[in-house]
CSV table of C-alpha atoms in Angstrom, one decimal:
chain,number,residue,atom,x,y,z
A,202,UNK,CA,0.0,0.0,0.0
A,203,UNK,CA,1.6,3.5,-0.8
A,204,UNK,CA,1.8,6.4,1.7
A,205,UNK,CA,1.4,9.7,0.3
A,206,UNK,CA,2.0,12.8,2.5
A,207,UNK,CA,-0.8,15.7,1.7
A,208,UNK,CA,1.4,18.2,1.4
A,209,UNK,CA,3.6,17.9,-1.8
A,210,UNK,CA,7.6,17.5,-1.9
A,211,UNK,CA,8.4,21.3,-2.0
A,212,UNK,CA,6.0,22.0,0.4
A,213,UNK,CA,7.3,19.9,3.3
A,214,UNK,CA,10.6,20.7,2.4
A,215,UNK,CA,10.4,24.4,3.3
A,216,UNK,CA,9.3,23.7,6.3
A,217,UNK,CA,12.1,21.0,7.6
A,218,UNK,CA,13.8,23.7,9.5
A,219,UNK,CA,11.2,23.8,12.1
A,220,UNK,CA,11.2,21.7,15.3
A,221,UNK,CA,7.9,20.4,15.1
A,222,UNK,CA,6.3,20.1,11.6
A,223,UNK,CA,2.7,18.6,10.8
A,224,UNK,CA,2.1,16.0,8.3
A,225,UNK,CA,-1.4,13.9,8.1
A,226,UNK,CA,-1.0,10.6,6.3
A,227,UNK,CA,-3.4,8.9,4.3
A,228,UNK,CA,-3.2,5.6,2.8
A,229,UNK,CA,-4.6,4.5,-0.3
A,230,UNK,CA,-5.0,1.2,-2.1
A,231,UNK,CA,-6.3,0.6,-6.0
A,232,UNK,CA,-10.3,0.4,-6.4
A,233,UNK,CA,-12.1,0.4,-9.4
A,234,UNK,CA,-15.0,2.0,-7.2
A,235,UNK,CA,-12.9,5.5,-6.8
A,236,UNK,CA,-13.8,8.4,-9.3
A,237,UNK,CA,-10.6,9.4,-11.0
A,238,UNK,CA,-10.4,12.7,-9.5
A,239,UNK,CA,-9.2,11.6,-6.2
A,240,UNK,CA,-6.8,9.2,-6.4
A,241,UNK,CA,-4.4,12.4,-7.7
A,242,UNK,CA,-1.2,12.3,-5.2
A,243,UNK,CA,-0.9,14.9,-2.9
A,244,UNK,CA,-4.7,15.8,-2.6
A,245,UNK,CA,-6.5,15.9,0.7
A,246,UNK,CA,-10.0,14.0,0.8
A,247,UNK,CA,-12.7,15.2,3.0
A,248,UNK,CA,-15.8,13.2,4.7
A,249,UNK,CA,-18.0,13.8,1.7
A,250,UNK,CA,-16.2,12.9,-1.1
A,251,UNK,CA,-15.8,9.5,0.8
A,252,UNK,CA,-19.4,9.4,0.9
A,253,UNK,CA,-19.8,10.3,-2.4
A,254,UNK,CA,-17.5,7.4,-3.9
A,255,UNK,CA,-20.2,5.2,-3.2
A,256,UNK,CA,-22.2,6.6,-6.4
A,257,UNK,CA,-19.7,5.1,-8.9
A,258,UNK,CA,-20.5,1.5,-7.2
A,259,UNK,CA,-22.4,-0.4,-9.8
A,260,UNK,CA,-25.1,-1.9,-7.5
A,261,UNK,CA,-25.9,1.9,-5.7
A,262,UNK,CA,-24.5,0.0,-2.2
A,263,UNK,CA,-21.6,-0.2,0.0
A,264,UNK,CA,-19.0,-2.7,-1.9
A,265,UNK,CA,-16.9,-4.5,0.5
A,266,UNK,CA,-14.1,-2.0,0.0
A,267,UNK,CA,-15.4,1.1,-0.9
A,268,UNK,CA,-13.5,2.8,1.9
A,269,UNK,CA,-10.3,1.2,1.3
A,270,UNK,CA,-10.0,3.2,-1.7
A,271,UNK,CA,-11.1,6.6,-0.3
A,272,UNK,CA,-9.8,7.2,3.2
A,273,UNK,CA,-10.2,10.4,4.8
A,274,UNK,CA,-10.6,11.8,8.5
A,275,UNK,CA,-11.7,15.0,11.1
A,276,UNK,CA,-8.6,15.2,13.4
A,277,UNK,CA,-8.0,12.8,15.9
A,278,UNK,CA,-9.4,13.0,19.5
A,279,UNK,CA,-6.2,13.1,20.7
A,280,UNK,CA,-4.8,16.4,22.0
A,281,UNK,CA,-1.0,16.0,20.5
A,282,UNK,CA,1.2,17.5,19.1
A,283,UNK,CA,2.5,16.1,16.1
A,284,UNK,CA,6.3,15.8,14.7
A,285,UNK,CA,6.1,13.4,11.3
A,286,UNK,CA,9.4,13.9,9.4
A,287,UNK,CA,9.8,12.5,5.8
A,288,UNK,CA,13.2,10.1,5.9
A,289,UNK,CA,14.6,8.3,3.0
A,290,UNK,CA,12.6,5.7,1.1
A,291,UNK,CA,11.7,2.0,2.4
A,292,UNK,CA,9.7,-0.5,0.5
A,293,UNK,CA,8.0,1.8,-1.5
A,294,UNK,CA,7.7,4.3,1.1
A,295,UNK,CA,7.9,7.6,0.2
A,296,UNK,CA,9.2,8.4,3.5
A,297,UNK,CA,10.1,7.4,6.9
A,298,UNK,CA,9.2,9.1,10.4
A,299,UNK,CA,11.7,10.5,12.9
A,300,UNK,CA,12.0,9.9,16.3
A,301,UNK,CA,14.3,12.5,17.5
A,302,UNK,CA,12.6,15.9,17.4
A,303,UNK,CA,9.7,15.6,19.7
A,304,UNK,CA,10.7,18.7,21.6
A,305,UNK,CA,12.3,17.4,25.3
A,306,UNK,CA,10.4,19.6,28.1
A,307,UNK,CA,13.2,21.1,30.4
A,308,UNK,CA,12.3,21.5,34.1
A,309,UNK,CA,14.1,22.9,36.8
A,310,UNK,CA,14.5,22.3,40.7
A,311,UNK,CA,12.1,25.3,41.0
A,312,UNK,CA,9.2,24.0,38.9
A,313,UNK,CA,9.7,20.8,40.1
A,314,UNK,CA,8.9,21.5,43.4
A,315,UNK,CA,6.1,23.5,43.1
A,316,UNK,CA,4.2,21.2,41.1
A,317,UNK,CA,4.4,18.8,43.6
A,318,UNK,CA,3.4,21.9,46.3
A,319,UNK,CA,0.3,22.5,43.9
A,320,UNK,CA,-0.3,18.8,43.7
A,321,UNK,CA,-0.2,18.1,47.7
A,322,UNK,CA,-2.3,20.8,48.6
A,323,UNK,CA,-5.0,19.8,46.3
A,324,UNK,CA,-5.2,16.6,48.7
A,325,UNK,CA,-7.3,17.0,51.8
A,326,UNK,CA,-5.0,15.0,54.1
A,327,UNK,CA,-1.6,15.4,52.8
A,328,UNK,CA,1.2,17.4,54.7
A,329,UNK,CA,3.3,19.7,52.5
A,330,UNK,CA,6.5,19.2,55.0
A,331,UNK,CA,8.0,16.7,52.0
A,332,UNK,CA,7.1,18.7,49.2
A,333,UNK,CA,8.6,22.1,50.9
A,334,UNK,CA,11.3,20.9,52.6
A,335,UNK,CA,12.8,17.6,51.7
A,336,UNK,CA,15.9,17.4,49.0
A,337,UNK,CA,15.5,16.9,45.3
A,338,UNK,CA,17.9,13.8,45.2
A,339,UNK,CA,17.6,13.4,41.2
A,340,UNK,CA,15.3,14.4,38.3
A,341,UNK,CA,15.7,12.0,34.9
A,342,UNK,CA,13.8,11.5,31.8
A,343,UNK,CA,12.0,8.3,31.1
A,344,UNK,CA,9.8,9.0,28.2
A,345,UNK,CA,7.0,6.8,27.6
A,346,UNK,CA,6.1,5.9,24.0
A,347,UNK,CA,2.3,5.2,23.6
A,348,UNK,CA,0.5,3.1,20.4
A,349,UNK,CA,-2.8,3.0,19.3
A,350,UNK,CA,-4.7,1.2,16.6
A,351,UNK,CA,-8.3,2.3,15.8
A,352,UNK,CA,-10.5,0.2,13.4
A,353,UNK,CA,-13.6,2.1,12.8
A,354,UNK,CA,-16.3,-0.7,11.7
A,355,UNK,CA,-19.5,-0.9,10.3
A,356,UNK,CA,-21.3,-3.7,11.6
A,357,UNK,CA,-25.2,-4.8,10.3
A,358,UNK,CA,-27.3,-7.6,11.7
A,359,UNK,CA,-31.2,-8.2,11.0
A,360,UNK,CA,-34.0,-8.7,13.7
A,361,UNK,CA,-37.7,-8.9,13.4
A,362,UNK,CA,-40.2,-6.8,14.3
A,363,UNK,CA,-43.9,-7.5,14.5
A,364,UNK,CA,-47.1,-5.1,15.3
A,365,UNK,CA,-50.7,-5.7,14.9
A,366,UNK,CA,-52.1,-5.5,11.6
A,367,UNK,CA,-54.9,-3.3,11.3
A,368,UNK,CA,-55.8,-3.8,7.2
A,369,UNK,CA,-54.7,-1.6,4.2
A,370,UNK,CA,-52.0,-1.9,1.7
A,371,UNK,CA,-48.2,-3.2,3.0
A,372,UNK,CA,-45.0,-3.1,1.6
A,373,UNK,CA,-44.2,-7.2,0.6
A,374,UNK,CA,-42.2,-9.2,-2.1
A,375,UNK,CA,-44.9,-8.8,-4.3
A,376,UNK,CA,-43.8,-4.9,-4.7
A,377,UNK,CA,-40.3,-6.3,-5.4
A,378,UNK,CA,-37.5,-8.1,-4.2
A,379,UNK,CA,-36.2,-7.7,-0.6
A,380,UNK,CA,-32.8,-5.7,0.0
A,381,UNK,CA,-29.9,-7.9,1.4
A,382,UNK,CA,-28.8,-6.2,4.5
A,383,UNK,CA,-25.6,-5.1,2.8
A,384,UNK,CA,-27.4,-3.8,-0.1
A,385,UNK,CA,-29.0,-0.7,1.7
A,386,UNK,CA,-27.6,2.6,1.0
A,387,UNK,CA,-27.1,4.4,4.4
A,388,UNK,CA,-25.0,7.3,3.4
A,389,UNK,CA,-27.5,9.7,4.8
A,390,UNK,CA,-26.8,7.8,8.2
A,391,UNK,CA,-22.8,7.8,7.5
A,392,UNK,CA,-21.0,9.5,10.8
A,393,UNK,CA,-17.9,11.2,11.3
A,394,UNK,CA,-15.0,8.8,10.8
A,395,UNK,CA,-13.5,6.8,14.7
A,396,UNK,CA,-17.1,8.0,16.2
A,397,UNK,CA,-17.0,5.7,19.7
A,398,UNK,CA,-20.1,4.7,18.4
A,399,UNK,CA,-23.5,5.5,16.4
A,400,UNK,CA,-26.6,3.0,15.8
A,401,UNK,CA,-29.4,3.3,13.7
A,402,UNK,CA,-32.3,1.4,12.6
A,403,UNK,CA,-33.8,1.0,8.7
A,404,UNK,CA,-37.3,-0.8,7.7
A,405,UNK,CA,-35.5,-3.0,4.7
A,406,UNK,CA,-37.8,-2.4,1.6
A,407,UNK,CA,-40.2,-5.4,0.5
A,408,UNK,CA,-39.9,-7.3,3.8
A,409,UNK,CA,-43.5,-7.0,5.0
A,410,UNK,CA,-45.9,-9.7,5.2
A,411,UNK,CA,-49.1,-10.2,6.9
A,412,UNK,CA,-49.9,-13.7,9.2
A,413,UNK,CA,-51.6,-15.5,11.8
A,414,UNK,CA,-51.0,-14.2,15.1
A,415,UNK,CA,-49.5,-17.4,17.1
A,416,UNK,CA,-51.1,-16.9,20.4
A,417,UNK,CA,-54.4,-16.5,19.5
A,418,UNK,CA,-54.6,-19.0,16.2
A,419,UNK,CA,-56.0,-15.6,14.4
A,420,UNK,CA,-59.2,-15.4,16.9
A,421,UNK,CA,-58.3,-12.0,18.5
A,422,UNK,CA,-58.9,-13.5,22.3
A,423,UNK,CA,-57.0,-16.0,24.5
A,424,UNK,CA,-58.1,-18.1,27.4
A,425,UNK,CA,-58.8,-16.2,30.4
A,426,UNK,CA,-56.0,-16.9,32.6
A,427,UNK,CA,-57.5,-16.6,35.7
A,428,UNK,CA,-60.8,-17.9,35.9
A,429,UNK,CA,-59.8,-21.1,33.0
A,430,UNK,CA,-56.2,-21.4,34.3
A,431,UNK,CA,-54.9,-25.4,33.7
A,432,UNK,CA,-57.0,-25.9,30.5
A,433,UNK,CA,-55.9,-26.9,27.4
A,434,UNK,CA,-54.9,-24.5,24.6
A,435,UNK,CA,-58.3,-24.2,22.8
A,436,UNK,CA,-60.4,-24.9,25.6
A,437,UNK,CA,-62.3,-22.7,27.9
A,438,UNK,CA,-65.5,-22.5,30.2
A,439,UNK,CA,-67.5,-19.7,30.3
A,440,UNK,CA,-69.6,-17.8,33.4
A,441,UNK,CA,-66.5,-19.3,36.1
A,442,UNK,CA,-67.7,-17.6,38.9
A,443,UNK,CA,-66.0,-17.3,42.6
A,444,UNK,CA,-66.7,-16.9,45.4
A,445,UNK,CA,-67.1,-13.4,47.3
A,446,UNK,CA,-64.9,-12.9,49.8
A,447,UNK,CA,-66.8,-10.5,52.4
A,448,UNK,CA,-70.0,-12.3,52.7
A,449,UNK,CA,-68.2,-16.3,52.0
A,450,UNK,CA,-70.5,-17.0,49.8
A,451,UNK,CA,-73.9,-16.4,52.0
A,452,UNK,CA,-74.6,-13.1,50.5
A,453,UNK,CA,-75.4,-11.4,53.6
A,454,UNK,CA,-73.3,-10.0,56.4
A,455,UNK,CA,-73.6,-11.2,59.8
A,456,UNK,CA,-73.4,-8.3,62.7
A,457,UNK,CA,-72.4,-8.8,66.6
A,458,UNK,CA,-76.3,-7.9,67.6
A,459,UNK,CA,-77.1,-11.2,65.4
A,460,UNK,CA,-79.0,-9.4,62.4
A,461,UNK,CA,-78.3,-9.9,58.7
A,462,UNK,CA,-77.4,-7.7,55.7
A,463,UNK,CA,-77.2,-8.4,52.0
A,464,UNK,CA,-74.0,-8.3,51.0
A,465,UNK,CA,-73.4,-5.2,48.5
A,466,UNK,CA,-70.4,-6.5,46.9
A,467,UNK,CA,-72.2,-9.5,45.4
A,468,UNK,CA,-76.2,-7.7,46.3
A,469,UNK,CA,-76.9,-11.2,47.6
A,470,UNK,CA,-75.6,-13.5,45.6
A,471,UNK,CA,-72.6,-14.5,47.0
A,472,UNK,CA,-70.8,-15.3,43.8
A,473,UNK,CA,-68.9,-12.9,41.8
A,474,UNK,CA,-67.6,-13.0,38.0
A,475,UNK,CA,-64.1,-13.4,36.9
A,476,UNK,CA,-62.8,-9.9,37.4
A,477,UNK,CA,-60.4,-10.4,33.9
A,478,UNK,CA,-62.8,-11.4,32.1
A,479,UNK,CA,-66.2,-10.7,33.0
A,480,UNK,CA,-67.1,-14.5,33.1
A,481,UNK,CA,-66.8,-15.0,29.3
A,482,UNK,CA,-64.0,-17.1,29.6
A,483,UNK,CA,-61.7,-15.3,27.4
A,484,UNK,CA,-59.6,-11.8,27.1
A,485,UNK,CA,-58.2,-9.9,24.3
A,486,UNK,CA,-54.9,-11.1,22.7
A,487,UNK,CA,-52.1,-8.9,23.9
A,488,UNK,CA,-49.7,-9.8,20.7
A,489,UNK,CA,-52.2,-9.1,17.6
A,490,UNK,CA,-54.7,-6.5,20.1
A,491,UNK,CA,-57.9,-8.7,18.9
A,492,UNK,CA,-56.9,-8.2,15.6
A,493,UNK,CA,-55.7,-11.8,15.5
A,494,UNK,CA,-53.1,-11.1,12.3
A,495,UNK,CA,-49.7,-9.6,12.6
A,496,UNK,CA,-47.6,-7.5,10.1
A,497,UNK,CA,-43.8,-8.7,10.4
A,498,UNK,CA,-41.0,-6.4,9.3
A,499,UNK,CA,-36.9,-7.1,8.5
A,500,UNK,CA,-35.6,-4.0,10.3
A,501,UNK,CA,-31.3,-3.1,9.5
A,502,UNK,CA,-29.8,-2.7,12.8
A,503,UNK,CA,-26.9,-0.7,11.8
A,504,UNK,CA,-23.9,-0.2,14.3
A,505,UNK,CA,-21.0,2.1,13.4
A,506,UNK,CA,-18.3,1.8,16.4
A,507,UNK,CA,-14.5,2.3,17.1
A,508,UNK,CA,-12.6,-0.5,18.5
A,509,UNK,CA,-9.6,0.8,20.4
A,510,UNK,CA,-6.1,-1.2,20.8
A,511,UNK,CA,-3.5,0.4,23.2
A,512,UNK,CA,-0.3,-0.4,24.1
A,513,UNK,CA,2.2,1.3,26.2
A,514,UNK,CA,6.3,1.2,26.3
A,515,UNK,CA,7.9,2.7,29.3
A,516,UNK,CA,11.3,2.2,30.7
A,517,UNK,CA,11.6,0.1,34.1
A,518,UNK,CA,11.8,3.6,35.5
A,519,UNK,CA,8.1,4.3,34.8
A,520,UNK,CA,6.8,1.2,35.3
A,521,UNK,CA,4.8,2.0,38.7
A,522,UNK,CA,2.6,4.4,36.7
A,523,UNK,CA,-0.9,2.8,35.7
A,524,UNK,CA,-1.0,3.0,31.5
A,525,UNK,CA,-4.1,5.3,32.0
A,526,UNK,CA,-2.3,8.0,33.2
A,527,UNK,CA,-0.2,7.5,30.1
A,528,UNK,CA,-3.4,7.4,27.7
A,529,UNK,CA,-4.8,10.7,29.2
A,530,UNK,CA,-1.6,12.4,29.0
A,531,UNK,CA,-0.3,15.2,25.9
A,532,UNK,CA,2.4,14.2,24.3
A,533,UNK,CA,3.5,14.8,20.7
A,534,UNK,CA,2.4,12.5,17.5
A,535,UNK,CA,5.2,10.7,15.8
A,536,UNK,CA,3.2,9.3,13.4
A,537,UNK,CA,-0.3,9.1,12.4
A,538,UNK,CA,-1.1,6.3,9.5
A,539,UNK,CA,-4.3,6.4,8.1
A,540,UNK,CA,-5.2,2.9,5.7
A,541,UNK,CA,-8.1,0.6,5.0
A,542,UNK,CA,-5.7,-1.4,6.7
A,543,UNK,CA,-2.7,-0.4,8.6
A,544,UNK,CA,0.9,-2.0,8.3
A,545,UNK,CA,3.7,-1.2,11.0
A,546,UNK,CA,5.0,2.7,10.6
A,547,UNK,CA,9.3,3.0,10.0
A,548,UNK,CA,10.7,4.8,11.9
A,549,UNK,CA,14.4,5.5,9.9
A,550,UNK,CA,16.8,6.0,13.0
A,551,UNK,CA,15.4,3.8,15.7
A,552,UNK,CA,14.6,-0.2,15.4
A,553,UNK,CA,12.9,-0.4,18.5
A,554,UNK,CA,9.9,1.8,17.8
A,555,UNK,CA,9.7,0.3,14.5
A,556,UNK,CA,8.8,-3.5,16.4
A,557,UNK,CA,6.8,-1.3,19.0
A,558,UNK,CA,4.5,-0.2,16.1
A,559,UNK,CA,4.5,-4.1,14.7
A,560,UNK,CA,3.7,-5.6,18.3
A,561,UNK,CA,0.2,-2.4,17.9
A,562,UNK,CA,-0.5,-3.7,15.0
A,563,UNK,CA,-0.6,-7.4,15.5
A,564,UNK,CA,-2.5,-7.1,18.5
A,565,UNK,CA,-5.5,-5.3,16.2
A,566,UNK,CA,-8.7,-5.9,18.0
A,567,UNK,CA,-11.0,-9.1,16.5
A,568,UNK,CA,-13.8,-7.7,14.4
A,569,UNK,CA,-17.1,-9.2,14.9
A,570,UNK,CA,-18.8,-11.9,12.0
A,571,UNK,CA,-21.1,-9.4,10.7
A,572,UNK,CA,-19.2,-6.6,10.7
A,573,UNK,CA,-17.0,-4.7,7.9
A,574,UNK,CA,-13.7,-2.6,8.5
A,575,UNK,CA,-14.0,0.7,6.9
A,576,UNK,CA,-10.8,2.1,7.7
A,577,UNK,CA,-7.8,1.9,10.6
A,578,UNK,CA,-6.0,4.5,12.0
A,579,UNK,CA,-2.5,3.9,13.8
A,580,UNK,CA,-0.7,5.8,15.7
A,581,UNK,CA,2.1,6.6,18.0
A,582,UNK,CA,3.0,9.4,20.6
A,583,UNK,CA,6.1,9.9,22.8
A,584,UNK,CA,5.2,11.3,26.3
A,585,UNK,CA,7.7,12.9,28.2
A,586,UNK,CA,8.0,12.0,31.7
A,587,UNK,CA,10.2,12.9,34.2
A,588,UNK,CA,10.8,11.1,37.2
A,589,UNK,CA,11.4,13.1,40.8
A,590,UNK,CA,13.6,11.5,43.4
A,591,UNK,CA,12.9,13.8,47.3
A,592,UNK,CA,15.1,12.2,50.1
A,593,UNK,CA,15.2,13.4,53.7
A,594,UNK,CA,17.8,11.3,55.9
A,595,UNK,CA,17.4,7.4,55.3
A,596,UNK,CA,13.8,8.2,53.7
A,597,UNK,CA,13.0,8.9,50.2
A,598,UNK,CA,10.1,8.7,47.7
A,599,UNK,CA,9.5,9.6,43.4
A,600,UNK,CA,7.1,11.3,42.0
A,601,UNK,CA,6.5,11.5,38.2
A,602,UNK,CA,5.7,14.4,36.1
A,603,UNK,CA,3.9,13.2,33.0
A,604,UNK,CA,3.1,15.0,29.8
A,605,UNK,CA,3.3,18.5,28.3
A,606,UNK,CA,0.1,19.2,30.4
A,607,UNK,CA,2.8,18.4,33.3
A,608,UNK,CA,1.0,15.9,35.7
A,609,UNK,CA,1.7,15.0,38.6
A,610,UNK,CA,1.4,11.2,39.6
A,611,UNK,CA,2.4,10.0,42.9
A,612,UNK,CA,1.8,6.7,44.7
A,613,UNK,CA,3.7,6.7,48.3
A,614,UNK,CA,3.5,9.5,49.4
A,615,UNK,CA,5.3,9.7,52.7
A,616,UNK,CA,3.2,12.1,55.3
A,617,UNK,CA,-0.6,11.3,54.8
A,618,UNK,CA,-3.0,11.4,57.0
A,619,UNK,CA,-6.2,9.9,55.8
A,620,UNK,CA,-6.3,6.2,56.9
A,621,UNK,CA,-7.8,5.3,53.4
A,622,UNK,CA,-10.4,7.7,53.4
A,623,UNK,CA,-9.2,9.9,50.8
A,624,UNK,CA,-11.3,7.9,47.9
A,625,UNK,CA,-14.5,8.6,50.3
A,626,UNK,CA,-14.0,12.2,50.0
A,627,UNK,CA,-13.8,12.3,46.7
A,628,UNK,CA,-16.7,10.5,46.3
A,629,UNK,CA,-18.7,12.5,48.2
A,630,UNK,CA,-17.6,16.2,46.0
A,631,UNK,CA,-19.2,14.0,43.1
């Protein structure tokens, strides 16, 4: 698959000189489906003319790979900064990516500390003794390197749907013959590309049909099942009566001076009818309403989602830190490869984040029987980190600061106070 950069050679050139310089790849692979105006190298594709591909499909439908022709993108959720440099050619490449200029944040013993003052004294039950007054033993860099591949799917299932029919004309295979669930055009439903996750629901044409409601046999009522519980399907009594409850079946109401009433719940009788049913010995079928046919439907249930792979690299120095604090972090792009289907990114000057994108890639997220991969997106970010060593006589703990957002993660703190109930604060300002 080739790898053309959007901005032509003389562009990017002119601007080698800065430190940080933005390039947005998109990968594109031969398709007899794309119009011939946008397969042109060096031209950026937007949403719509990815959605408008679809027109020069033969059958007026999603092909299989209509997107892995066409491949285009809003900018990623992720708040980084990005640093692609062209390198010399590799397997048809027309570049490679740099690992080198990522822009190392430089702290001193000054900032340090008073990030980890601002940090402390946002926690309830934490003395700032340490932060103020202990020593800085060390500070060293142990940047983390963080991989993601995102397959953005579309996946399409059919379920049935049934509703009482109450007469006139329907939509069945008479009228034509019924769409294939992959044969519906949903372009007007299309979302933005690596959405987390969009569903959507469409009637597929010439699916209805009219039958016999199974619960009723197409009579409209069903056994009462109350007053002709235990008989067989089919089989009812009619006028069940029980009896009443205030009176036990006298009809009148005995009184501590020894008289009689009549009873005004049954006016005498003592027996009262079914209180479902009214006695007939049958009630209206909840399925078809008493209509006792059904209309069935094929409905589309259309799901669009994102599935996420991420995978972390940090030095033994940073291993303590949880890879979410990692994930969350700013950091600045390396490389951001957009295909039908990604393949690991080279990196020119450094072997090991070349197998650290192939170990992201080969761990690509299983995608589901009925669903379709429209496009992948892989990338990788460096994170700086610095780690903070604070000693105070034979007693020391480390501290990280992580990411250009400069975040403070700390796990023993030595002078807290809390007994554990930290968490339960927290909870509570929710």
């Amino acid at each position: 698959m080739e790898q053309q950069p959007l901005l032509s050679s003389g562009e990017a050139g002119g601007k080698a000189e800065e430190s940080l310089v933005s390039y947005q790849y998109v990968g594109r692979s031969p398709s007899v489906h794309a119009p011939p105006s946008s397969v042109a190298a060096g031209k950026e594709l937007s949403v719509e003319e990815i959605r408008a591909a679809s027109v020069f499909s033969s059958d007026h439908y999603y092909p299989p790979s209509i997107h892995g022709a066409l491949v285009g993108s809003p900018e990623s959720d992720f708040s980084q900064d990005q640093a692609i440099i062209p390198q010399g050619g590799y397997d048809g490449y027309s570049g490679g990516y740099s690992s080198k200029e990522f822009g190392r944040q430089i702290l001193d013993e000054v900032e340090v500390r008073q990030l980890l003052i601002d940090h402390v004294g946002h926690r309830c039950c934490w003395g700032s003794q340490p932060a103020r007054r202990w020593k800085i033993c060390s500070i060293e860099d142990c940047n983390v390197y963080v991989g993601t591949l995102e397959t953005f799917i579309e996946e399409r299932e059919t379920i049935e749907e049934k509703e009482p029919y109450l007469g006139g004309k329907f939509d069945g295979k008479e009228k034509g013959q019924e769409f294939g669930v992959w044969e519906l055009d949903l372009r007007s439903e299309f979302p933005i590309l690596f959405v987390p996750q969009k569903e959507t629901r469409v009637k597929i044409p010439h699916s209805e049909a009219v039958e016999k409601c199974p619960e009723c046999d197409s009579r409209g009522d069903i056994v009462c099942p109350t007053c002709n519980a235990g008989q067989e399907r089919g089989f009812y009594k009619e006028n069940q009566m029980t009896q009443c409850a205030p009176c036990y079946g006298r009809g009148l109401i005995a009184h501590r001076d020894g008289s009689d009433t009549i009873c005004t719940r049954c006016s005498g009788k003592g027996m009262l009818p079914c209180a479902t049913c009214g006695s007939r010995g049958l009630v209206k079928c909840h399925s078809c309403e008493g209509q006792g046919s059904l209309i069935t439907r094929n409905i589309a249930l259309v799901k669009w989602k994102t599935l996420s792979n991420r995978k972390v690299s940090a030095t033994s120095a940073a291993a303590s830190v949880p890879d979410e604090v990692f994930h969350r972090a700013r950091g600045v792009q390396l490389c951001n490869i957009q295909a039908y289907q990604c393949t690991p990114a080279f990196f020119a000057d450094s072997y090991l984040l070349n197998r650290f994108s192939s170990e992201v890639i080969a761990n690509r997220s299983p995608i589901p029987p009925a669903a379709r991969v429209i496009c992948e997106r892989h990338m990788i970010s460096v994170v700086p980190v610095t780690r903070v060593t604070m000693g105070h006589g034979n007693r020391s703990f480390s501290f990280y600061i992580i990411g250009y957002s400069r975040e403070v993660f700390i796990r023993d703190y030595p002078k807290k106070f809390c007994w554990g109930l930290c968490c339960c604060f927290d909870w509570l300002k929710v």
